[in-house]
Every structure is written in C-alpha cells, then in structure tokens.
XYZ file of N, CA and C in Angstrom:
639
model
N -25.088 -7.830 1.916
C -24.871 -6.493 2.427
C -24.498 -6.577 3.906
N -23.258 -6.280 4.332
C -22.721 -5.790 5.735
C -24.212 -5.094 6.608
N -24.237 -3.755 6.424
C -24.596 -2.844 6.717
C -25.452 -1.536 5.660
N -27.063 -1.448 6.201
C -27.796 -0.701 5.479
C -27.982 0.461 6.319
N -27.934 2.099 5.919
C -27.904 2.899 7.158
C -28.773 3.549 6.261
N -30.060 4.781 6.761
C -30.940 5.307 5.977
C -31.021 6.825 7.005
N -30.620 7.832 6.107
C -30.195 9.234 6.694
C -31.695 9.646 6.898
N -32.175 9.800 8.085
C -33.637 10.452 8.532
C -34.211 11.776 7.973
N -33.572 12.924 7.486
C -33.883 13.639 7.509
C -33.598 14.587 5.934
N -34.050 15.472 5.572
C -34.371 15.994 4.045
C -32.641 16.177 3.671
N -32.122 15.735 2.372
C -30.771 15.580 2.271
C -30.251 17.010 1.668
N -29.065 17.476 2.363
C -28.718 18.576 1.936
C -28.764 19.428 0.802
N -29.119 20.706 0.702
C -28.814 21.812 -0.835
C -27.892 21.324 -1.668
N -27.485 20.748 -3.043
C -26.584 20.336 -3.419
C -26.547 21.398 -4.572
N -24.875 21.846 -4.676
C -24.400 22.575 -5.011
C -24.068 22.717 -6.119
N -24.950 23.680 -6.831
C -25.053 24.168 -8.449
C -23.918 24.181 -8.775
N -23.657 23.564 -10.279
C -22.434 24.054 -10.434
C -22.230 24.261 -11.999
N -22.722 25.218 -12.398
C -22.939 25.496 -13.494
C -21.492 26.743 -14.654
N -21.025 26.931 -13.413
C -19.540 27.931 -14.115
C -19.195 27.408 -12.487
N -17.434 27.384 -13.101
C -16.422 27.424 -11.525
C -16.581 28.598 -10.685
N -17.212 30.011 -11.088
C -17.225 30.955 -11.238
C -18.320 31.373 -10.282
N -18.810 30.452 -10.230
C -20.973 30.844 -10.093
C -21.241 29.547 -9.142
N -21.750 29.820 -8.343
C -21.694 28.586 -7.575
C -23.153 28.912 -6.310
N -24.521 28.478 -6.459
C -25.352 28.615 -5.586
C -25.996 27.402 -5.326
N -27.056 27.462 -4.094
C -27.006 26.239 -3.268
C -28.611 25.805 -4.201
N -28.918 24.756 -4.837
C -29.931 24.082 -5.067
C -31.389 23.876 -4.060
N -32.457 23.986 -4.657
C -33.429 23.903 -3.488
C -33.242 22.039 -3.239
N -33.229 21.934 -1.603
C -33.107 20.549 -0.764
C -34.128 19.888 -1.608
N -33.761 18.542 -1.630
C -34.590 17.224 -2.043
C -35.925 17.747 -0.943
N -36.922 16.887 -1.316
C -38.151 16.195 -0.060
C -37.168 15.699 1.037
N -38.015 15.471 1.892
C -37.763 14.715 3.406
C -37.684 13.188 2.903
N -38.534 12.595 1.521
C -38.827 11.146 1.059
C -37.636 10.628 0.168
N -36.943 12.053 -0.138
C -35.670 11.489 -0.986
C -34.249 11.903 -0.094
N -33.880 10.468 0.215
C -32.748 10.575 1.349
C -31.890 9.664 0.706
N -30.895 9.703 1.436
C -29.542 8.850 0.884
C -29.476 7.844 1.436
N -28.752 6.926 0.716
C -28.968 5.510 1.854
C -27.698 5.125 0.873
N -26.584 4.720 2.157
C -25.583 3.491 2.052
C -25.761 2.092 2.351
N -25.101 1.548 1.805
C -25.300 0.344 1.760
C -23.696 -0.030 1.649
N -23.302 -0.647 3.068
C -21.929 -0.998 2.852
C -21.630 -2.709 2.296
N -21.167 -2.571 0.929
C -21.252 -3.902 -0.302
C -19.853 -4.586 0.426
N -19.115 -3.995 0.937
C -18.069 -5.245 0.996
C -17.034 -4.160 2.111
N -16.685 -4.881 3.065
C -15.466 -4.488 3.825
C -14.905 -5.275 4.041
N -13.158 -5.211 3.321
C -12.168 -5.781 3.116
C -10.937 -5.650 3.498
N -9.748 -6.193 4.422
C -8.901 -6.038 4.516
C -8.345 -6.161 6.234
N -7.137 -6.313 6.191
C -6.663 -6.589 7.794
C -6.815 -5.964 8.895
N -7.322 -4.240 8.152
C -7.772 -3.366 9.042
C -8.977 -3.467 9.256
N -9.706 -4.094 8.744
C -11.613 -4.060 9.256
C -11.784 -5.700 8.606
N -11.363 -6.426 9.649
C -12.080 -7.557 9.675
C -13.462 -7.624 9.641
N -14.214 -8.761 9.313
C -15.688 -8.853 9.249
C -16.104 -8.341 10.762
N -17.009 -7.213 10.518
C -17.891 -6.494 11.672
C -17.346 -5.433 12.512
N -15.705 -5.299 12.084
C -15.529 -4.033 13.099
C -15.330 -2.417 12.321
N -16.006 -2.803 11.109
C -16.316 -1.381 10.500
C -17.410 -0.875 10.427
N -18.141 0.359 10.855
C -18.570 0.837 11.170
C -19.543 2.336 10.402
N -20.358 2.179 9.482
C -20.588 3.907 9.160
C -21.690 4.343 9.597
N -22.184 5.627 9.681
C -23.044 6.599 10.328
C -23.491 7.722 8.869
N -24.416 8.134 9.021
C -24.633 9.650 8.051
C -25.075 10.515 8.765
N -24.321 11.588 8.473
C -24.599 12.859 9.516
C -26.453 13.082 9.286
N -27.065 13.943 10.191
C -28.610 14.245 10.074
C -28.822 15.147 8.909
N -27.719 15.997 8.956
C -27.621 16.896 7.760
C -27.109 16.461 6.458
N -27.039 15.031 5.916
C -26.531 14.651 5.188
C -25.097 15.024 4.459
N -24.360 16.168 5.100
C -23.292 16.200 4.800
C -21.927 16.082 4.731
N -21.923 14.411 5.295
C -21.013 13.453 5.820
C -21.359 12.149 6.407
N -20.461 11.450 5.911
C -20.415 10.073 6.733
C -19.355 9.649 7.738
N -19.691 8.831 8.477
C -18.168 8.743 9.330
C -18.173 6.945 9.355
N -16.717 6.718 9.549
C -16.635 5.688 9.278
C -15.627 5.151 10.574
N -16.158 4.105 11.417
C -15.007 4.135 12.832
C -14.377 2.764 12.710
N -13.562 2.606 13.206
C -12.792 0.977 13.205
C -12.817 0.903 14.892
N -12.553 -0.537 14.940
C -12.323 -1.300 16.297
C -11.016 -1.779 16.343
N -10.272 -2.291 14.909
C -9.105 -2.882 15.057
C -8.217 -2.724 13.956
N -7.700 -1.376 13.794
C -7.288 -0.651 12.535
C -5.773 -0.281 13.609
N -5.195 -1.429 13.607
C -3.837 -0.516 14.014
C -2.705 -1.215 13.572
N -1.487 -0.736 12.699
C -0.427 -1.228 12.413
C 0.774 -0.946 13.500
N 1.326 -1.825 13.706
C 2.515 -2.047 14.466
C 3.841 -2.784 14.171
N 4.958 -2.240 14.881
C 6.295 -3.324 15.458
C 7.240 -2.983 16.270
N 7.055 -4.069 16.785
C 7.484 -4.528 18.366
C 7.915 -6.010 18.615
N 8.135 -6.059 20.118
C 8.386 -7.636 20.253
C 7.499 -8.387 20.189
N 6.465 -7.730 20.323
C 4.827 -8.657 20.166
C 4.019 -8.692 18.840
N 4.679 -7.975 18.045
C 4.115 -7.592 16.645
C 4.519 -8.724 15.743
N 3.467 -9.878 14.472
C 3.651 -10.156 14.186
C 4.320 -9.560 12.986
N 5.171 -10.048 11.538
C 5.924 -9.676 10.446
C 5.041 -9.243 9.959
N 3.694 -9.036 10.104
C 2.839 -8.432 8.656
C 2.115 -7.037 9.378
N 2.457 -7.232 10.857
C 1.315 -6.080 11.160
C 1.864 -4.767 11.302
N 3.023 -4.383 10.521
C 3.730 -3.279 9.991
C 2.785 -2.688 9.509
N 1.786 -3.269 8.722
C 0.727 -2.661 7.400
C -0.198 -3.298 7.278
N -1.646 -2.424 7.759
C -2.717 -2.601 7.652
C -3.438 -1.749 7.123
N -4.545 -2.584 6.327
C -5.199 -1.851 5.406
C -6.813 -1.936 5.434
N -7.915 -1.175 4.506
C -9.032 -1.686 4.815
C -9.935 -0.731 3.583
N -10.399 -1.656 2.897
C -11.177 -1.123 1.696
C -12.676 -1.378 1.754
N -13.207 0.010 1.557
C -14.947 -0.522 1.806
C -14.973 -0.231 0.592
N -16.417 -0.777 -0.228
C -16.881 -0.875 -1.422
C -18.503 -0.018 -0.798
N -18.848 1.387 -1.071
C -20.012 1.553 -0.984
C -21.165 1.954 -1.938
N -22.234 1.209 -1.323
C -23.330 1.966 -2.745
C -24.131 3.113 -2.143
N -24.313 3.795 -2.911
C -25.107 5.088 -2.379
C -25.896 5.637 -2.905
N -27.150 5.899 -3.110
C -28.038 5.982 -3.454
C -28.605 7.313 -3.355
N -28.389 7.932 -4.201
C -29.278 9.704 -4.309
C -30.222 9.690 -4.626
N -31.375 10.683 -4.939
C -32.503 11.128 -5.950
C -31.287 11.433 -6.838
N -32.873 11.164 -7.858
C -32.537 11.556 -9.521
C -32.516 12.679 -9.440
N -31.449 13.004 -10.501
C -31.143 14.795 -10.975
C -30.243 15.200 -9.777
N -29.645 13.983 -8.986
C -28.460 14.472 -8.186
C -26.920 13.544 -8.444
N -25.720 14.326 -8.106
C -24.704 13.187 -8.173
C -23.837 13.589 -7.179
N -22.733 13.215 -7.063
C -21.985 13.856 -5.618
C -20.297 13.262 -5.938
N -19.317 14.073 -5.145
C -18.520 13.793 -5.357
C -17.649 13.662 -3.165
N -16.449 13.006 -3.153
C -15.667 13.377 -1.767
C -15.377 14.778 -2.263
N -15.501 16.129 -1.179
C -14.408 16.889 -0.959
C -13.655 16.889 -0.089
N -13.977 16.253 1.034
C -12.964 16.826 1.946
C -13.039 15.530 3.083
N -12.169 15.066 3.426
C -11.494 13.836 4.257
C -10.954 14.063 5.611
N -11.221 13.859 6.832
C -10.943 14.240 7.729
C -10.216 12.672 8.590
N -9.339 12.551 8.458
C -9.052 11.474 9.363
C -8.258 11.597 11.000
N -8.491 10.824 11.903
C -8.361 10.710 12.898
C -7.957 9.489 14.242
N -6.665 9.520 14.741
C -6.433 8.390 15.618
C -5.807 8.569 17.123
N -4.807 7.425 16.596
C -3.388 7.647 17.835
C -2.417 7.413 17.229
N -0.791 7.827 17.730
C 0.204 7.241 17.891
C 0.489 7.476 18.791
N 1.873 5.979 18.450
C 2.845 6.117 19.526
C 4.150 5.554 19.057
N 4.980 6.115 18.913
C 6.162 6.279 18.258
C 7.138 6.156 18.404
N 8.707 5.634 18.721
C 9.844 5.360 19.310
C 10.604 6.711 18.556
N 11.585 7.373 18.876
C 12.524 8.108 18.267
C 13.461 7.002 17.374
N 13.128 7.410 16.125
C 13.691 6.619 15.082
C 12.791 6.200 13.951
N 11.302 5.922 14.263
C 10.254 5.012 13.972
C 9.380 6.090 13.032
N 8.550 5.884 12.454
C 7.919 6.511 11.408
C 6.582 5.611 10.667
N 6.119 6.720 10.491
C 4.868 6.023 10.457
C 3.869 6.726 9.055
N 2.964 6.170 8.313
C 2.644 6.420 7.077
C 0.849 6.074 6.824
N 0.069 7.387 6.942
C -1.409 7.042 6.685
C -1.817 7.189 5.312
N -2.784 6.716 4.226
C -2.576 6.842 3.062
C -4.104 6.511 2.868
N -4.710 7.492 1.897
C -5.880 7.282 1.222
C -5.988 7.357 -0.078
N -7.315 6.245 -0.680
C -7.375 6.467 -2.201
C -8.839 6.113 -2.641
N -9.612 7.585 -3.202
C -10.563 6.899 -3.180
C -11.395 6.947 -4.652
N -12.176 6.294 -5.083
C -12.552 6.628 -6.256
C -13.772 5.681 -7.080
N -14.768 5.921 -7.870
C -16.109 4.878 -8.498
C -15.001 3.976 -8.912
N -16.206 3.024 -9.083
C -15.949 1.244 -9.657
C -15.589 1.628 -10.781
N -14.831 1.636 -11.807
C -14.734 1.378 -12.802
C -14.117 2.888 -13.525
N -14.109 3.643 -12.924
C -13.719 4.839 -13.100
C -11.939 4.878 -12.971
N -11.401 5.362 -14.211
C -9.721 5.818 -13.781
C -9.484 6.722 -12.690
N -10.082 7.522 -12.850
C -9.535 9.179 -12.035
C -9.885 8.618 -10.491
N -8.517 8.983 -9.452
C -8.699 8.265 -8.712
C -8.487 9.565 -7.689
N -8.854 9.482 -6.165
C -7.856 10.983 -5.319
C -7.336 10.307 -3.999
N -5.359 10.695 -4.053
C -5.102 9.642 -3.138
C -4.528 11.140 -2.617
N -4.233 10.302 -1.239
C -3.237 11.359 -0.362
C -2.064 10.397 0.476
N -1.450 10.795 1.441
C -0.448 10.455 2.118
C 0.188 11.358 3.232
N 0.087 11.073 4.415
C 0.568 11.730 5.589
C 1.803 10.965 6.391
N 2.092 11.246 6.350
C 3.604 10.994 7.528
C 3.851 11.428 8.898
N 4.146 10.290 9.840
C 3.990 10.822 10.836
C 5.729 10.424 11.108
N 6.402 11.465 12.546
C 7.640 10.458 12.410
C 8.110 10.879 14.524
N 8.461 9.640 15.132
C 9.222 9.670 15.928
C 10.436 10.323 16.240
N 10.076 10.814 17.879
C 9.394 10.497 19.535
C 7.631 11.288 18.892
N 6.626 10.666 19.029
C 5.411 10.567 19.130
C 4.525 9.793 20.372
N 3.892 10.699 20.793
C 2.594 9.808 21.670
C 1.600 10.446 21.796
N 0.862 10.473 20.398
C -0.363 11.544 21.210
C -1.201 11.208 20.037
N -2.859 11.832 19.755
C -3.726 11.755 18.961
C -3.342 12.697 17.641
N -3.860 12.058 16.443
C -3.589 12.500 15.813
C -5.143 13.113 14.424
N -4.366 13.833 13.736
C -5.572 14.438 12.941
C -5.085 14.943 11.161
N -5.731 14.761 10.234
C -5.521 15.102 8.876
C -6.383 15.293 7.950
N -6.576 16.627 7.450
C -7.535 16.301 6.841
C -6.858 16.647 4.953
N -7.860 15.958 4.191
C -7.418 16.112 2.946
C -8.680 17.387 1.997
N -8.443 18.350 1.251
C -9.246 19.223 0.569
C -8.870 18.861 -1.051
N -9.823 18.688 -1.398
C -10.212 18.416 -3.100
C -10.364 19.662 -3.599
N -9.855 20.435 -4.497
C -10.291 21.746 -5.066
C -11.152 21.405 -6.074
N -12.419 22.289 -5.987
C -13.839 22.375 -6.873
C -13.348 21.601 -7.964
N -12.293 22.431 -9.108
C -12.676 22.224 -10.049
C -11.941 20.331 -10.400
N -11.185 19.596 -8.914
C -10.788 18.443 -9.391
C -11.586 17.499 -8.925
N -12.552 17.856 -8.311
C -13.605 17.218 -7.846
C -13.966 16.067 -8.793
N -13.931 14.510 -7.710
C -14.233 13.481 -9.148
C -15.792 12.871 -8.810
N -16.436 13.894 -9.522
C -18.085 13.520 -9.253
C -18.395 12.203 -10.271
N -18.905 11.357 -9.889
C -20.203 10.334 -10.386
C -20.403 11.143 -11.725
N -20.601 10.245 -12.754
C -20.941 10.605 -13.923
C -22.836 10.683 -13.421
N -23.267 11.532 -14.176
C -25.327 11.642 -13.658
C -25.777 10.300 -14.168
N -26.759 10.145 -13.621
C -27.258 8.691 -14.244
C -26.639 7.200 -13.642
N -24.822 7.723 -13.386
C -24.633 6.061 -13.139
C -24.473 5.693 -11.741
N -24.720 4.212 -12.096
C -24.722 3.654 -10.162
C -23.703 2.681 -10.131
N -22.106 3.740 -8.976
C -21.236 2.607 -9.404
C -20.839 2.621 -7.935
N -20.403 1.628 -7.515
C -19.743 1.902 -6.219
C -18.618 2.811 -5.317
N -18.735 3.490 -4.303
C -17.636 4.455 -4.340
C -16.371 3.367 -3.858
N -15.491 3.404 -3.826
C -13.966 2.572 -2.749
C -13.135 3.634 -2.001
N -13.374 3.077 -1.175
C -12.750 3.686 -0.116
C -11.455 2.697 0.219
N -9.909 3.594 0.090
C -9.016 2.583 0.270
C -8.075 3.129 0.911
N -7.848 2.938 2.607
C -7.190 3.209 3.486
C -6.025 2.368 3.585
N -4.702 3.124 4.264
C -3.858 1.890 4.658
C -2.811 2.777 5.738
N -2.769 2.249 6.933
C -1.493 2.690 7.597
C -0.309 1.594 7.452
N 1.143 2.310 8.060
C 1.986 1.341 7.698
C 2.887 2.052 8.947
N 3.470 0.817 9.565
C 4.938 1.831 10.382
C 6.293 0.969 10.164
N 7.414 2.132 10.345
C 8.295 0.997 10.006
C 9.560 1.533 11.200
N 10.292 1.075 11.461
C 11.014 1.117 12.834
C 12.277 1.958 12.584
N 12.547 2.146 11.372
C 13.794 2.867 11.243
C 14.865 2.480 12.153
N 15.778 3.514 13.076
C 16.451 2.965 13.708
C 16.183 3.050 14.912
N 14.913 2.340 15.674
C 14.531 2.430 16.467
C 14.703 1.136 17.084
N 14.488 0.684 18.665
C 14.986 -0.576 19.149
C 13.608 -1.516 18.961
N 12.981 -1.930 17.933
C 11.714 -3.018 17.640
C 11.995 -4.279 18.746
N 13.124 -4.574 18.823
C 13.164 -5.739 19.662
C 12.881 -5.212 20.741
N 12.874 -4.311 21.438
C 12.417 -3.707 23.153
C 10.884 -3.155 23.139
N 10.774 -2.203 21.683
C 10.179 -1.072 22.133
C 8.816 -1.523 20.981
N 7.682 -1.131 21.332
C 6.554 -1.227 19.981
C 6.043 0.417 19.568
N 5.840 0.138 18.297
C 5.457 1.521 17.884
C 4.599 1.308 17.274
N 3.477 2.086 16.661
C 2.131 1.835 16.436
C 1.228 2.640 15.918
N -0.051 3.078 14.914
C -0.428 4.120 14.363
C -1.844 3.308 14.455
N -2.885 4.266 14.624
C -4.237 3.093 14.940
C -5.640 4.605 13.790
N -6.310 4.087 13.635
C -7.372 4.697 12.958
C -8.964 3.389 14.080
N -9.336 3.864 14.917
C -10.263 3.302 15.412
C -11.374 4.058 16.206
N -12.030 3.423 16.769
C -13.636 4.168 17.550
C -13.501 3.603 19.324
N -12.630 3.165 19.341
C -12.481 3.059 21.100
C -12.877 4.540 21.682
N -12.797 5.767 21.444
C -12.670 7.207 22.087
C -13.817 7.571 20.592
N -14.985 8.367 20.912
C -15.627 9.057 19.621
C -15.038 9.990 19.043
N -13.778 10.243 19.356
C -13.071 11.197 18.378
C -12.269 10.786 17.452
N -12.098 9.400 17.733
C -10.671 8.629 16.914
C -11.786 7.853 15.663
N -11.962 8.400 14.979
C -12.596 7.793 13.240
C -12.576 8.930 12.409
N -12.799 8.150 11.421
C -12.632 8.666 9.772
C -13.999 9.909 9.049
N -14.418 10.661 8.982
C -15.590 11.916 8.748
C -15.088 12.131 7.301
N -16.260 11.339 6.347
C -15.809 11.518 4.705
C -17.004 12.926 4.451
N -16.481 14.004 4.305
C -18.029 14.968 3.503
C -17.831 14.730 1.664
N -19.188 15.086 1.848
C -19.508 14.808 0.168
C -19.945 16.158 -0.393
N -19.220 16.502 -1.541
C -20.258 17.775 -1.952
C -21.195 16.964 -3.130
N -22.228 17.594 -2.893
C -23.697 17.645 -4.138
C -23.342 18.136 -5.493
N -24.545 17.792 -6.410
C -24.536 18.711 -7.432
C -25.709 18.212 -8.545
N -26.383 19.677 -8.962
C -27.412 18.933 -9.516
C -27.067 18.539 -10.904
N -27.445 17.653 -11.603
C -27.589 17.216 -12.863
C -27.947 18.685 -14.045
C-alpha cells in the first residue's frame, strides 16, 4: 500500500435512492464508521512512485488528488514521449455496511501554456475492477493559451455507476493529458498542459455521491 488516509469525522448522509423521483438524505453513519482509502497502486508517467497525493474532505464528500509531476509537453527540451502523460490510481475504499457510492462529479484543475497553433487534450476514465460500465470524458484546450485552467465533469443521477452493495472492488482512476504542436514552431517554442499541487488550487477534487443499500 502507497498510502492509507482515514477521514476523522462522521461520514456524510448518503443519498436514498429509492425512485429517480424521490430522493432524501439517509441518517449519517456513527463517528466509528468512516471511510478509509487505501491507495493500491499508482501508475504511470504522470505520478511516478510518491508524487501522488490524496486527501478526504472532513465532510466526507470528496477526495482530492494532487500531482508534483503531471505535465505533458513539446518543445526543444521535450523528450518524444512527453507529448503524453498519464497516471492511473487503483483505489480501495472502504464504507460501512448497508452503504455503496458512486463518482458524480469531477472537478479538475491546472496550467497551460500554449503556442498559437498547439492544442492540448485532458481526458478521464473512471470505473470498479472488473466492472464494464465505465465514465470517461475529454476536454480540449487549444492555442495562444497561458493561464490556469478548470473542468469539471457531472454524471446525471440516473447514469450514476454505483458499486454493486456488498462488493469490494477497486475504484480506477484513469487520467491522461496529451499536447500536440499542430502548426506551431516546437523547435523554438514549448507548450505544455500540467495537472499538479505546486499552487493548492492546481489538483484533481473527485466527489462521491452515497447511497444506502
């Protein structure tokens, strides 16, 4: 195990969901039944061993996830592969019984910096171990760019891909930026798209909705 994080405090109302129709808030777990991640594996060029990072909100209704060295580039200094970087966590997560949870809503957050010509591509996919149903997205960014950037993704209720009750599978989390130079001057100029925690505003805020069994 990377990283064990244990949310202090009584874990949020999780959200009845008994008709699409009808929708009220569950009485909160105990203060003794809390959530706990456990990050099983972080993989990929974007989060080398140790510079990934997660947190759980106090209110249990989010995690955030920050990088140190999540940035794709090209330039004259850019090697051929660092066009596209990527970074997959494997997490386990642990509810009380008679709860399950699903992502709704994805908030991601960085920098660019962009040449006129150059373009740039953030992409998420996330979904249980072993499970088909998957929820990806894709944002585009495109040159003259230089500034922070922000996206968030919304799951509607009823496509919500909750945890079957009962099972314990890992969630994946599977990020990837990519830039590509179009007709921009790469031999002079570098362009670049970053997802990292240098500034506390520049990381990833996954919320989860609840639901009781």
């Amino acid at each position: 195990m990377l990283r064990t994080l244990t949310a202090g405090a009584a874990m949020l109302g999780a959200l009845a969901m008994a008709t699409p129709a009808q929708a009220a808030p569950d009485k909160a777990p105990t203060p003794d039944e809390m959530m706990i991640i456990d990050v099983v594996k972080a993989n990929g060029s974007g989060c080398p061993d140790g510079s990934a990072a997660i947190t759980v909100a106090k209110d249990n209704k989010a995690f955030t996830v920050s990088y140190s060295e999540y940035t794709a580039q090209v330039g004259p200094e850019a090697s051929p592969l660092d066009f596209r970087k990527n970074c997959q966590l494997a997490l386990d997560i642990k509810v009380p019984n008679g709860f399950t949870f699903a992502i709704a809503t994805a908030d991601y957050r960085g920098y660019a910096s962009l040449q006129k010509g150059a373009w740039a591509q953030q992409n998420a996919n996330y979904y249980f171990q072993g499970y088909t149903q998957t929820t990806r997205s894709e944002h585009t960014f495109k040159g003259p760019m230089d500034d922070v950037w922000q996206r968030t993704d919304q799951v509607g209720i009823g496509s919500l891909n909750f945890l079957n009750c009962g099972d314990r599978r890992f969630l994946n989390i599977n990020t990837e930026l990519r830039v590509n130079r179009g007709f921009s001057d790469s031999k002079k100029y570098t362009s670049f798209i970053s997802m990292d925690s240098t500034d506390a505003s520049l990381n990833t805020v996954y919320r989860v909705q609840w639901k009781k069994c």
